[in-house]
């Protein structure tokens, strides 16, 4: 029974998400175009060697950052679904259904997760095939995409539970994702002191995920740093999930 | 964009592609700033012509800019293809003579010549399509206008029919009232006065009273004769109303038609009898033509508000045919006075006609005078 | 000048817009590295702020069209030219005041020469006209604010990328520079580079002229009366 309900919710949300073609364009086509443009600019202005073992290192660096940024922003889909179904007047209709709120939320989270992971995989494939980016061990990369998407979904649920207003929550989500990218050194060079060095290496999920991807291939000599980062990412995911269980009981139940 | 005709959309797409091609050509051939200025000026003039359709003469400015820029940026002459297309599409071919002469004198290369030929072809084709569409639209408009006028006329005629009937009734009533008043009225009043005098004379002078009584009897007799004459004159020679329906049923030889009347036929106004007669005629014609009936029945129900004529038969339809013009006309006539005619052509022919009786009109105090 | 006054009052009534228009640039002018270093990006970032401010202001014309208010406006004896001219003048005035304040503050804080300040102001003022015209043309293409906003944010990101805002023009490859020339942001960046002394004076006037041409093109497209 529970499995049937979950399945129903999952397919409903997945179908709803796949109808938004504009969203797919923004989350897949836009990052690929940006990676292409920025790697052209980077290739023009870089002094070092661009190609290494047949891979375009400029494109690699930019595409990893861009993919992670868009994955962290992917929780906005979930924000919109949850807002529409549980905060707007539609919530009274859903409350009248024989399906518990938790089951609907699980279904929504699962569907959004699958959707954003699929988009992430498309970005990885596109940048590899079209621009020669290097993604290290692909299984590890996919695992990182799943974990980062999960973190993004959980973060957005927390934002929606705390800030009941959709546009404010969206701005906050967008701001958090971009701050993580900025602190990870993706936009412009940051001052060289201990705090910024720490944030760039281990301080945000963005930096941790980037470490894992970059050190899963031939770019790293040992895999210790990679496993450390993976453990930290999983730990963060569990921590966010526990916060949601606590908050969710009070706010949504 | 949704309301634009297709040739207009194609023209916009053509112009956009021409501008994009010109820009790409500019990026490939030197990147001179003058080239970009030419591109921008041509774009502005194109938008000006779109915004203010009267400013077609700006094509001359386009040509001047193109010719002047060709001295600085050779490939600017390719923009003349767009100018030629615009001029031909807008219907002013004479405006492109300057640039064509300039190109002819400067020995164009093959690419430019091909481009100009295709833009001439594109411009003329789209212009031809536009003209054709406009002619078709005008023809459709004219046909629509004629149809609208004829529908209006039909409606007016149907309404006029009802009004004529009412006017005829009113004038007949006043004529009847005048006749009775002028002839029989006087005699009856005189007889009444004589009887009043007789009542007084009975007490005093019996012989005089007998004389008065004889006079009054004579006057009354004369009055009766006059009323009888008036009634006789007013009685129509042809059958109207229910008699007309009975006559139609009796004269139908194909099969026996039973006419059953419920209610008071005198309540039905004259103009409705005309439609009822036509309905019965049409129904009987259709029974004759399309069914092999051995028995038909016409039922006339008259209530305070409506009169309903229903014709049925026991025949089987021999063929599928659409309702003829007669039935459509009947429908229109009934609709004009607020009634309806419906028929069933599926199994056997049957027709039902329901017409309203306008009580308000007939029971108005003014009508009883 | 009724429409002018009304557009002015209506725009100034929006608190969030006022914050964007006045607080953000004034906060920016106090960040020294943005204005005094070798490749100071402050000038070009401010150009993007002008673009966003112009877009936010011109949205009132779009909401008039979507809600149908424009049908009532044009039922009055108001010509299309008067309606657009007065509304756009009001928006231009609001942003020009902001430019004037910013340049004055910059001159006081960073000792900019008078010539440089005048050329900077002129450059920004012309770009304001172009930005307002662009926003007008942009809004006339869309029927829903949400769609207009989402596509605008994407297009301005590209404009900023290829127009020398995030990445200096000199660092762009030729192919991308040619694409960037189609955007007015490229030309304001070029004029700002001239003001900062990195380009010639003739390039400054060329950039100004091209921005005016862009403004003319956008105005011609956006000023058609569209009643829905």
mmCIF file of C-alpha atoms in Angstrom, chain C residues 51-160:
data_model
loop_
_atom_site.group_PDB
_atom_site.id
_atom_site.type_symbol
_atom_site.label_atom_id
_atom_site.label_comp_id
_atom_site.label_asym_id
_atom_site.label_seq_id
_atom_site.Cartn_x
_atom_site.Cartn_y
_atom_site.Cartn_z
ATOM 1 C CA UNK C 51 20.142 47.995 -17.427
ATOM 2 C CA UNK C 52 18.273 46.267 -14.607
ATOM 3 C CA UNK C 53 16.912 49.557 -13.292
ATOM 4 C CA UNK C 54 15.654 50.521 -16.760
ATOM 5 C CA UNK C 55 14.001 47.101 -17.113
ATOM 6 C CA UNK C 56 12.255 47.428 -13.739
ATOM 7 C CA UNK C 57 11.007 50.910 -14.558
ATOM 8 C CA UNK C 58 9.724 50.111 -18.036
ATOM 9 C CA UNK C 59 7.715 47.166 -16.658
ATOM 10 C CA UNK C 60 4.974 49.570 -15.675
ATOM 11 C CA UNK C 61 4.294 50.103 -19.395
ATOM 12 C CA UNK C 62 4.110 46.346 -19.840
ATOM 13 C CA UNK C 63 1.702 45.936 -16.930
ATOM 14 C CA UNK C 64 -0.470 48.687 -18.447
ATOM 15 C CA UNK C 65 -0.651 46.679 -21.636
ATOM 16 C CA UNK C 66 -1.329 43.333 -19.942
ATOM 17 C CA UNK C 67 -4.029 44.637 -17.601
ATOM 18 C CA UNK C 68 -5.755 46.501 -20.403
ATOM 19 C CA UNK C 69 -5.230 49.953 -18.858
ATOM 20 C CA UNK C 70 -3.650 51.040 -22.121
ATOM 21 C CA UNK C 71 -7.027 50.703 -23.858
ATOM 22 C CA UNK C 72 -8.472 53.304 -21.485
ATOM 23 C CA UNK C 73 -5.426 55.529 -21.871
ATOM 24 C CA UNK C 74 -5.748 55.524 -25.632
ATOM 25 C CA UNK C 75 -9.488 56.221 -25.398
ATOM 26 C CA UNK C 76 -8.398 59.632 -24.100
ATOM 27 C CA UNK C 77 -7.018 62.227 -26.569
ATOM 28 C CA UNK C 78 -3.462 61.025 -26.067
ATOM 29 C CA UNK C 79 -1.232 60.214 -29.007
ATOM 30 C CA UNK C 80 1.021 57.168 -28.910
ATOM 31 C CA UNK C 81 4.036 59.465 -29.198
ATOM 32 C CA UNK C 82 3.009 61.546 -26.191
ATOM 33 C CA UNK C 83 2.317 58.505 -24.028
ATOM 34 C CA UNK C 84 5.641 56.830 -24.749
ATOM 35 C CA UNK C 85 7.698 60.002 -24.821
ATOM 36 C CA UNK C 86 6.477 61.246 -21.467
ATOM 37 C CA UNK C 87 6.674 57.861 -19.715
ATOM 38 C CA UNK C 88 10.152 57.129 -21.032
ATOM 39 C CA UNK C 89 11.331 60.653 -20.169
ATOM 40 C CA UNK C 90 10.221 60.117 -16.588
ATOM 41 C CA UNK C 91 12.197 56.863 -16.364
ATOM 42 C CA UNK C 92 15.225 58.469 -17.996
ATOM 43 C CA UNK C 93 15.125 61.321 -15.483
ATOM 44 C CA UNK C 94 15.051 58.948 -12.505
ATOM 45 C CA UNK C 95 18.099 57.046 -13.712
ATOM 46 C CA UNK C 96 19.955 60.199 -14.794
ATOM 47 C CA UNK C 97 19.633 61.624 -11.289
ATOM 48 C CA UNK C 98 21.133 58.409 -9.981
ATOM 49 C CA UNK C 99 24.016 58.676 -12.488
ATOM 50 C CA UNK C 100 24.666 62.263 -11.520
ATOM 51 C CA UNK C 101 24.766 61.384 -7.819
ATOM 52 C CA UNK C 102 27.086 58.447 -8.417
ATOM 53 C CA UNK C 103 29.525 60.370 -10.612
ATOM 54 C CA UNK C 104 29.591 63.247 -8.127
ATOM 55 C CA UNK C 105 30.346 60.837 -5.286
ATOM 56 C CA UNK C 106 33.043 59.162 -7.384
ATOM 57 C CA UNK C 107 34.656 62.487 -8.248
ATOM 58 C CA UNK C 108 34.744 63.454 -4.583
ATOM 59 C CA UNK C 109 36.026 60.073 -3.355
ATOM 60 C CA UNK C 110 38.470 59.146 -6.098
ATOM 61 C CA UNK C 111 39.471 62.557 -7.534
ATOM 62 C CA UNK C 112 38.276 61.902 -11.060
ATOM 63 C CA UNK C 113 39.066 64.683 -13.518
ATOM 64 C CA UNK C 114 36.210 66.890 -14.619
ATOM 65 C CA UNK C 115 36.647 65.820 -18.261
ATOM 66 C CA UNK C 116 36.525 62.176 -17.316
ATOM 67 C CA UNK C 117 33.478 62.727 -15.094
ATOM 68 C CA UNK C 118 31.629 64.555 -17.894
ATOM 69 C CA UNK C 119 32.435 61.874 -20.462
ATOM 70 C CA UNK C 120 31.458 59.159 -17.982
ATOM 71 C CA UNK C 121 28.135 60.862 -17.250
ATOM 72 C CA UNK C 122 27.415 61.349 -20.946
ATOM 73 C CA UNK C 123 28.241 57.733 -21.674
ATOM 74 C CA UNK C 124 25.951 56.451 -18.919
ATOM 75 C CA UNK C 125 23.135 58.832 -19.876
ATOM 76 C CA UNK C 126 23.191 57.682 -23.498
ATOM 77 C CA UNK C 127 23.339 54.076 -22.321
ATOM 78 C CA UNK C 128 20.284 54.768 -20.139
ATOM 79 C CA UNK C 129 18.365 55.797 -23.255
ATOM 80 C CA UNK C 130 19.489 52.629 -24.995
ATOM 81 C CA UNK C 131 18.642 50.461 -21.975
ATOM 82 C CA UNK C 132 15.165 51.977 -21.672
ATOM 83 C CA UNK C 133 14.566 51.527 -25.408
ATOM 84 C CA UNK C 134 15.793 47.936 -25.180
ATOM 85 C CA UNK C 135 13.489 47.209 -22.241
ATOM 86 C CA UNK C 136 10.567 48.717 -24.148
ATOM 87 C CA UNK C 137 11.279 46.570 -27.191
ATOM 88 C CA UNK C 138 11.784 43.527 -24.958
ATOM 89 C CA UNK C 139 8.530 43.982 -23.073
ATOM 90 C CA UNK C 140 6.552 44.462 -26.271
ATOM 91 C CA UNK C 141 7.529 40.927 -27.351
ATOM 92 C CA UNK C 142 6.017 39.205 -24.333
ATOM 93 C CA UNK C 143 2.540 38.738 -22.925
ATOM 94 C CA UNK C 144 3.442 37.438 -19.487
ATOM 95 C CA UNK C 145 5.729 39.039 -16.942
ATOM 96 C CA UNK C 146 7.093 35.712 -15.714
ATOM 97 C CA UNK C 147 8.237 34.648 -19.174
ATOM 98 C CA UNK C 148 9.671 38.114 -19.844
ATOM 99 C CA UNK C 149 11.622 38.050 -16.565
ATOM 100 C CA UNK C 150 13.063 34.559 -16.975
ATOM 101 C CA UNK C 151 14.229 35.031 -20.548
ATOM 102 C CA UNK C 152 15.538 38.524 -19.745
ATOM 103 C CA UNK C 153 17.730 37.241 -16.932
ATOM 104 C CA UNK C 154 19.240 34.646 -19.260
ATOM 105 C CA UNK C 155 19.774 37.106 -22.089
ATOM 106 C CA UNK C 156 21.340 39.721 -19.809
ATOM 107 C CA UNK C 157 23.709 37.071 -18.440
ATOM 108 C CA UNK C 158 24.878 36.445 -21.994
ATOM 109 C CA UNK C 159 25.004 40.156 -22.703
ATOM 110 C CA UNK C 160 27.120 40.705 -19.615
#
